[in-house]
mmCIF file of C-alpha atoms in Angstrom:
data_model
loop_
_atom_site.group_PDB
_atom_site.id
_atom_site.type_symbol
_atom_site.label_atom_id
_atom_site.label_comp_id
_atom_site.label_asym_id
_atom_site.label_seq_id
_atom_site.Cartn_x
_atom_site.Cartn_y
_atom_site.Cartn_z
ATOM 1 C CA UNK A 1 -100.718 46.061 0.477
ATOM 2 C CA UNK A 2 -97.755 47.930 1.460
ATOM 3 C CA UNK A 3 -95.599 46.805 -1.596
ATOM 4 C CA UNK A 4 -98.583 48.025 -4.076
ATOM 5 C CA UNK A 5 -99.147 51.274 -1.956
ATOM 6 C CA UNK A 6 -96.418 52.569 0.101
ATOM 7 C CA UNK A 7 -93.892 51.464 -2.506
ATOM 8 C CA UNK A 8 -95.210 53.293 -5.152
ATOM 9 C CA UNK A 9 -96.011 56.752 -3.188
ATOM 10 C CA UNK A 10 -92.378 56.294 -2.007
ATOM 11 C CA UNK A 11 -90.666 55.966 -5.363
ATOM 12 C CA UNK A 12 -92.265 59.053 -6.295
ATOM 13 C CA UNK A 13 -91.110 61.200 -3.495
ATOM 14 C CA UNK A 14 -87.503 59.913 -3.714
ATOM 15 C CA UNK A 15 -87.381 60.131 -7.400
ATOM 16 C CA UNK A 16 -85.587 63.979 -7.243
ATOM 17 C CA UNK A 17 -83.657 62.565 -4.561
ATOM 18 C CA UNK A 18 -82.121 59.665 -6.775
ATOM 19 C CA UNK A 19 -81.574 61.841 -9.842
ATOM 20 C CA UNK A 20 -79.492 64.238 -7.471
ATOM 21 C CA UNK A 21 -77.191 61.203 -6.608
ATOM 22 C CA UNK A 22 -76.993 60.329 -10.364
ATOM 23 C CA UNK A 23 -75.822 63.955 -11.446
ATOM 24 C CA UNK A 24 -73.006 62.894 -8.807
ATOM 25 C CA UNK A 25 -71.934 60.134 -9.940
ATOM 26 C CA UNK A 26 -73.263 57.467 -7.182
ATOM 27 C CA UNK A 27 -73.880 53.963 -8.326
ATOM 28 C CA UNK A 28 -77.126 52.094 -7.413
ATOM 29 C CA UNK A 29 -74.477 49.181 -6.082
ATOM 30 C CA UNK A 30 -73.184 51.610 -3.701
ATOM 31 C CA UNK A 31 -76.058 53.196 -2.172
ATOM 32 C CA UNK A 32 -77.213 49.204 -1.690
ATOM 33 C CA UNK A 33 -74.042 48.539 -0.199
ATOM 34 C CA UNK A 34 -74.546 51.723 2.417
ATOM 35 C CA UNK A 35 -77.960 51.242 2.858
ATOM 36 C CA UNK A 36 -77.455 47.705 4.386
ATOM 37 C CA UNK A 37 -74.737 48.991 6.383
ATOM 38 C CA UNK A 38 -76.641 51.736 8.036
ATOM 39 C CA UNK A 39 -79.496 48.948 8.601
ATOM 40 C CA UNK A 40 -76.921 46.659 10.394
ATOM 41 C CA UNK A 41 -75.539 49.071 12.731
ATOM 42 C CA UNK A 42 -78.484 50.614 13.227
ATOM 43 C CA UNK A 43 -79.785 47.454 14.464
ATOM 44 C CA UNK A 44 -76.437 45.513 16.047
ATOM 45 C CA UNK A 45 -75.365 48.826 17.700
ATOM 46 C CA UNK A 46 -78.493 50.143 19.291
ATOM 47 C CA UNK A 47 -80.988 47.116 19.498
ATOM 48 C CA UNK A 48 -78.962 45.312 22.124
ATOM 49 C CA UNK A 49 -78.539 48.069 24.422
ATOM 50 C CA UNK A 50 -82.333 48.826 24.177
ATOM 51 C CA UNK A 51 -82.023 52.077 22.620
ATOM 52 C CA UNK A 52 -84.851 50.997 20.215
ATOM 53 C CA UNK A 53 -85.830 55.452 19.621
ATOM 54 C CA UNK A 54 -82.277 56.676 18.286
ATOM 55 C CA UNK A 55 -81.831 52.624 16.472
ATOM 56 C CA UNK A 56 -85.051 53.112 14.841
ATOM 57 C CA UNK A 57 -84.543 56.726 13.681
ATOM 58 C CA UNK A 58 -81.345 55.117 12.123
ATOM 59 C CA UNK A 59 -82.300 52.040 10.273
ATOM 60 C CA UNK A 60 -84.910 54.249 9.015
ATOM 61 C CA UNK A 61 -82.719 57.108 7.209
ATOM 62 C CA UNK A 62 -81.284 54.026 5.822
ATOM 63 C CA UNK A 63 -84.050 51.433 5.016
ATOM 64 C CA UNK A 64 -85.274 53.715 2.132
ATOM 65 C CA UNK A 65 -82.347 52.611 0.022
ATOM 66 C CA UNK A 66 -84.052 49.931 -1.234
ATOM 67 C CA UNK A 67 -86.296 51.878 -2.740
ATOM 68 C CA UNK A 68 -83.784 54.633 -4.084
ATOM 69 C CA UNK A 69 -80.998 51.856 -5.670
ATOM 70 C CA UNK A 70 -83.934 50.750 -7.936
ATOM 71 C CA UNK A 71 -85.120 54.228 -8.728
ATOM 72 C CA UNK A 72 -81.410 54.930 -9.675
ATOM 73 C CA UNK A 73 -81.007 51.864 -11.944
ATOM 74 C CA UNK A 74 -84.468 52.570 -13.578
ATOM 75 C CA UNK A 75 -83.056 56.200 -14.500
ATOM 76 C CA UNK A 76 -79.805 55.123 -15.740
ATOM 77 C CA UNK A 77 -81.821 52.310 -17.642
ATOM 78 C CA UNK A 78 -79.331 50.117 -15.801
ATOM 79 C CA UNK A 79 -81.571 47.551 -14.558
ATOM 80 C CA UNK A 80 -79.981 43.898 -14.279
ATOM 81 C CA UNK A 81 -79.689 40.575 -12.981
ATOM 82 C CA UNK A 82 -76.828 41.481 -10.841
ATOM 83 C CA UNK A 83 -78.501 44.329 -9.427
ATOM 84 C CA UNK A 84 -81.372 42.131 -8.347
ATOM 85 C CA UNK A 85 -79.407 39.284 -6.879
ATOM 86 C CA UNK A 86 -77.364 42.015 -4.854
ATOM 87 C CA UNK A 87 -80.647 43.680 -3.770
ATOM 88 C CA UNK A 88 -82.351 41.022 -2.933
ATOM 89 C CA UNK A 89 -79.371 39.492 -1.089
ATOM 90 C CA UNK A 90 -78.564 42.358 0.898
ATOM 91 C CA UNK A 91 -82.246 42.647 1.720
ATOM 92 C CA UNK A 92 -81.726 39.490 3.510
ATOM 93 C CA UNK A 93 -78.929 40.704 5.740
ATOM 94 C CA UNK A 94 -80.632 43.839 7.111
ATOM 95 C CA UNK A 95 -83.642 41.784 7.629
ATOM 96 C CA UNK A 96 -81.810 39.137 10.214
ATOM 97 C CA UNK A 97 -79.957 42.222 11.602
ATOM 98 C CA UNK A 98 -83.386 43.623 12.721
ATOM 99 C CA UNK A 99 -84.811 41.069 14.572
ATOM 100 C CA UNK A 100 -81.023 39.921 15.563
ATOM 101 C CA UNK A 101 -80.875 43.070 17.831
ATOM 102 C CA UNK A 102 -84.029 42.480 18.893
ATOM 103 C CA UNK A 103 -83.131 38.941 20.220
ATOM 104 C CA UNK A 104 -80.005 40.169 21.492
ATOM 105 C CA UNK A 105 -81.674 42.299 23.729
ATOM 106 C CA UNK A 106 -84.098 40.266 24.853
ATOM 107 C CA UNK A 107 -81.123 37.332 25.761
ATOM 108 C CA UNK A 108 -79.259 40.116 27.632
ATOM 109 C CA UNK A 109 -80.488 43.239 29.879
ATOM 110 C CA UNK A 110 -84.247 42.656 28.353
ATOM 111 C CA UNK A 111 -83.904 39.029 30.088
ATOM 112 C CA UNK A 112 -86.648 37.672 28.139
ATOM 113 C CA UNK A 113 -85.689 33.927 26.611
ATOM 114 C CA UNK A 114 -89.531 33.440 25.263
ATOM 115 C CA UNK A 115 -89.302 36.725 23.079
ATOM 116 C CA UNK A 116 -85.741 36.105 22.358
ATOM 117 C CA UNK A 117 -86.767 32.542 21.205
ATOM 118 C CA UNK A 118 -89.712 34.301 19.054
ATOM 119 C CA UNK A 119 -87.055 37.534 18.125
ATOM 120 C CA UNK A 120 -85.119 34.239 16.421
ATOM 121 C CA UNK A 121 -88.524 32.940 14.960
ATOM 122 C CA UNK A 122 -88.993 36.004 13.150
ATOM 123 C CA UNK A 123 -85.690 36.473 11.802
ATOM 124 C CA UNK A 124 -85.814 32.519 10.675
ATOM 125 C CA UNK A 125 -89.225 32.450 9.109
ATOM 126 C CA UNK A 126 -88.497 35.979 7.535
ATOM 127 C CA UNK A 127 -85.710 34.549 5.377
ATOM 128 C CA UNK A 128 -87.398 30.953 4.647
ATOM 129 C CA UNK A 129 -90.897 33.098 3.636
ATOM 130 C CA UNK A 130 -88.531 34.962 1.042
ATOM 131 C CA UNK A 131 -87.161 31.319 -0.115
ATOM 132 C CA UNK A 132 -90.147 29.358 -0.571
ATOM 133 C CA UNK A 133 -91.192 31.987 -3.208
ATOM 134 C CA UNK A 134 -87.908 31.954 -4.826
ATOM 135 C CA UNK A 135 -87.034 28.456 -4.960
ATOM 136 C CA UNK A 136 -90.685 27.818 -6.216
ATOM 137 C CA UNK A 137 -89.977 30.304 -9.112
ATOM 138 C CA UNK A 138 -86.634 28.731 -10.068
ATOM 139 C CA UNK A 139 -88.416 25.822 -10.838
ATOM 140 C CA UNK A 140 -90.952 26.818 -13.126
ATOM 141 C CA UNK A 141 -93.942 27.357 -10.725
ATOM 142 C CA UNK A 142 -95.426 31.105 -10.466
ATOM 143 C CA UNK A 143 -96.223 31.052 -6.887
ATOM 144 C CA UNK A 144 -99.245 32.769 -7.833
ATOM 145 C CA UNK A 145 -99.580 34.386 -4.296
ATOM 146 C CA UNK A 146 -97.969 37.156 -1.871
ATOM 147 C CA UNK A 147 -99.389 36.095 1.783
ATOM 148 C CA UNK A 148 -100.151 37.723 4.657
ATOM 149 C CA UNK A 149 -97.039 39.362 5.874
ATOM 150 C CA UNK A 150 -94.289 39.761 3.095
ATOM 151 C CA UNK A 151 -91.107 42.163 3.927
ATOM 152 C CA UNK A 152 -92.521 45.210 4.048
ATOM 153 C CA UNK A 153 -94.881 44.285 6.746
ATOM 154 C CA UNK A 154 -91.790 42.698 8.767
ATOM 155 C CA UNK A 155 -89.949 45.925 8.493
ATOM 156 C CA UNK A 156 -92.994 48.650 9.119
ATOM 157 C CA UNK A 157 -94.710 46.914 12.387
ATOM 158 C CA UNK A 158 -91.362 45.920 13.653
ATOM 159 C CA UNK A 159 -90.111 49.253 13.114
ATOM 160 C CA UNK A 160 -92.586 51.418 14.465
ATOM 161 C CA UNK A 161 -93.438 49.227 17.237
ATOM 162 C CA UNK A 162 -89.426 49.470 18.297
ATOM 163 C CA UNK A 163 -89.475 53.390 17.492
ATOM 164 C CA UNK A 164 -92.821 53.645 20.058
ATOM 165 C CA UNK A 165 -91.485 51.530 22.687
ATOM 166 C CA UNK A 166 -88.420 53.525 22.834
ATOM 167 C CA UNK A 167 -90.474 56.228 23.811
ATOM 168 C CA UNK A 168 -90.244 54.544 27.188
ATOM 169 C CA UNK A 169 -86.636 56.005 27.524
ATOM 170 C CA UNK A 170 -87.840 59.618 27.472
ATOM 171 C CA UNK A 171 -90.780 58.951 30.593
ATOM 172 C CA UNK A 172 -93.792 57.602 27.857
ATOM 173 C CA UNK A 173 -95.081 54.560 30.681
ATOM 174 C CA UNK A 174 -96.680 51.418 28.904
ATOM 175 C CA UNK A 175 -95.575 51.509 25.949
ATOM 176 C CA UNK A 176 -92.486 49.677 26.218
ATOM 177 C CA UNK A 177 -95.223 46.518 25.908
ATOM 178 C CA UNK A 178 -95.507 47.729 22.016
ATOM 179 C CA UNK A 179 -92.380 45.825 20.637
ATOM 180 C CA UNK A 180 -93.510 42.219 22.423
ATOM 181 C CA UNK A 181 -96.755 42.472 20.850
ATOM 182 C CA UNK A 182 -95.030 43.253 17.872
ATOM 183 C CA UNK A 183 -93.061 40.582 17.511
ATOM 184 C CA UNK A 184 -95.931 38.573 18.038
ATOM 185 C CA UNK A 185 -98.026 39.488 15.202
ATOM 186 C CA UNK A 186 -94.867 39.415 13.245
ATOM 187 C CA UNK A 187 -94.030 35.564 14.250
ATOM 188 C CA UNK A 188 -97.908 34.582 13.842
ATOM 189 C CA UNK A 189 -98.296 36.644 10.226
ATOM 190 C CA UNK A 190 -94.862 34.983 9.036
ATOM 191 C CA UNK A 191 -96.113 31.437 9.920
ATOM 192 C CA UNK A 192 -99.275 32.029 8.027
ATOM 193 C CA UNK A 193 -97.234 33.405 4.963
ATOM 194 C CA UNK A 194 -95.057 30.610 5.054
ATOM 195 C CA UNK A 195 -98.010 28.206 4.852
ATOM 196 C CA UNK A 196 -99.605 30.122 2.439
ATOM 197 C CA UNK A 197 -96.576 29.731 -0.320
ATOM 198 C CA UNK A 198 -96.076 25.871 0.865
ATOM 199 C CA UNK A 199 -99.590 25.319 -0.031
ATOM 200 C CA UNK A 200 -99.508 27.218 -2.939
ATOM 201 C CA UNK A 201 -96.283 25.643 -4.468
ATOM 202 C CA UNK A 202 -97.519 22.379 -3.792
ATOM 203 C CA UNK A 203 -100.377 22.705 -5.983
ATOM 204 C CA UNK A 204 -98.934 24.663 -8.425
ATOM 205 C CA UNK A 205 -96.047 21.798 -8.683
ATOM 206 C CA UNK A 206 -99.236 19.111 -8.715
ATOM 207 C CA UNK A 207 -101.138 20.880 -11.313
ATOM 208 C CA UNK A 208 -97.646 21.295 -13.408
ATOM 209 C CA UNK A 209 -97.117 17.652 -13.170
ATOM 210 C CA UNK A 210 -100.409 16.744 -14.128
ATOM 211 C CA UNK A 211 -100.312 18.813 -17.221
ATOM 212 C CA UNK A 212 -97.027 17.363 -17.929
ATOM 213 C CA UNK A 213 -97.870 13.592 -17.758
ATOM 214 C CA UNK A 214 -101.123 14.571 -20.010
ATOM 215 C CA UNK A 215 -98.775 16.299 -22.859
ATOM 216 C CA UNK A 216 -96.912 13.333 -22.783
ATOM 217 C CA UNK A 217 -99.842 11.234 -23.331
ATOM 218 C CA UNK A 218 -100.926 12.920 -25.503
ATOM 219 C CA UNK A 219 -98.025 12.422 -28.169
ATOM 220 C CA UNK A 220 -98.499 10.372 -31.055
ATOM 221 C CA UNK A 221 -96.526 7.094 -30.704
ATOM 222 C CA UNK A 222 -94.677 6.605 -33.195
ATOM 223 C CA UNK A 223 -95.889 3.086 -35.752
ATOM 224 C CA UNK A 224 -93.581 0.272 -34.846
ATOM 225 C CA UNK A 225 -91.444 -0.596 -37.828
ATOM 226 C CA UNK A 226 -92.016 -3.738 -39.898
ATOM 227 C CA UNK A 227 -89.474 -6.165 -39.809
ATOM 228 C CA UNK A 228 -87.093 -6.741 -42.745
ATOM 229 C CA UNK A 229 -87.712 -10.021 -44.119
ATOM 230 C CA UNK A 230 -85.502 -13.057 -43.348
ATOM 231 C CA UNK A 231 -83.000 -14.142 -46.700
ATOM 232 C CA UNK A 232 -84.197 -17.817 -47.426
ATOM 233 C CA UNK A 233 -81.223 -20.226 -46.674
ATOM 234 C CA UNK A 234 -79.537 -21.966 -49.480
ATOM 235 C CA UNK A 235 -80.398 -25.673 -48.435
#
């Protein structure tokens, strides 16, 4: 929902911003490169000394670079594999520093092992979520289906839930119990998704297989050939 929605209403609003960057001579591969940089220490700076407020308000000014670095190429007309790969692989990097600095947290001053343990689920199940569709597509299959919690969904509930419970800091009681609940949903949602693709691929890859095996029957054999005849032997 979020990638058809938000996505959209956000590429519009940073399109001025993106052009400005062009007319100065920024490269969609750098603002990817920055953008995952202010996502990491964002998250590995503030997240583990439960500063979750000021981290949050961070990773955010930052996070939108995903969306700008694609606006950019589009502009430029500059869209390519490379671009993709990096994208996509950086997207991956920000993601387990997220829910890394949530877990640190959690195994230090948050002294929490079971949300630590699901801080780690998250992170995990995040980046096998993104494989399963990605490894289905590399072989052929079109994984024909999104699930319940893709990225965006990670990033927003996590996010805002941190961003909330940070409140705490500043005298807000209560709502420190946002981000725990949060990572909940996220762990639960992710499992789901993951399930969702598994099932998905393995009936795509059955149905592909099938319709593969019936092509093949269906070729004409080809007519044996006759045998050449046998010279008579000179008795």
């Amino acid at each position: 929902m979020l990638n058809k929605y938000a996505r959209a209403f956000f590429t519009r609003v940073l399109t001025p911003f993106a052009a400005f960057l062009i007319r100065r001579g920024v490269s969609p591969d750098t603002v990817t490169l920055l953008g995952t940089a202010g996502v990491v220490a964002g998250a590995l700076v503030f997240y583990p000394r439960g500063e979750f407020f000021w981290g949050t308000v961070v990773i955010t000014l930052f996070v939108f670079s995903d969306l700008v670095d694609g606006n950019m190429a589009r502009q430029l007309g500059r869209s390519s594999r490379w671009g993709a790969f990096l994208d996509s692989t950086l997207d991956r990097v920000a993601d387990g520093a997220v829910f890394g600095g949530f877990a640190l947290w959690y195994a230090g001053h948050g002294d929490d092992n079971v949300l630590c343990a699901v801080s780690i689920f998250c992170l995990a199940s995040g980046q096998v979520v993104s494989y399963t569709k990605a490894r289905g597509e590399s072989i052929g299959l079109p994984v024909a289906v999104n699930g319940l919690v893709e990225r965006a969904e990670r990033l927003v509930v996590s996010l805002v839930a941190a961003g909330l419970a940070g409140l705490h800091a500043f005298g807000v009681p209560g709502i420190q119990y946002l981000l725990p609940v949060a990572l909940w949903l996220v762990a639960v949602g992710s499992l789901v998704t993951l399930i969702q693709r598994v099932v998905t691929v393995r009936r795509e890859s059955a149905e592909a297989d099938a319709a593969t095996a019936a092509d093949v029957a269906a070729e004409p054999k080809p007519e044996p050939k006759p045998e050449p005849e046998g010279r008579e032997t000179a008795q």
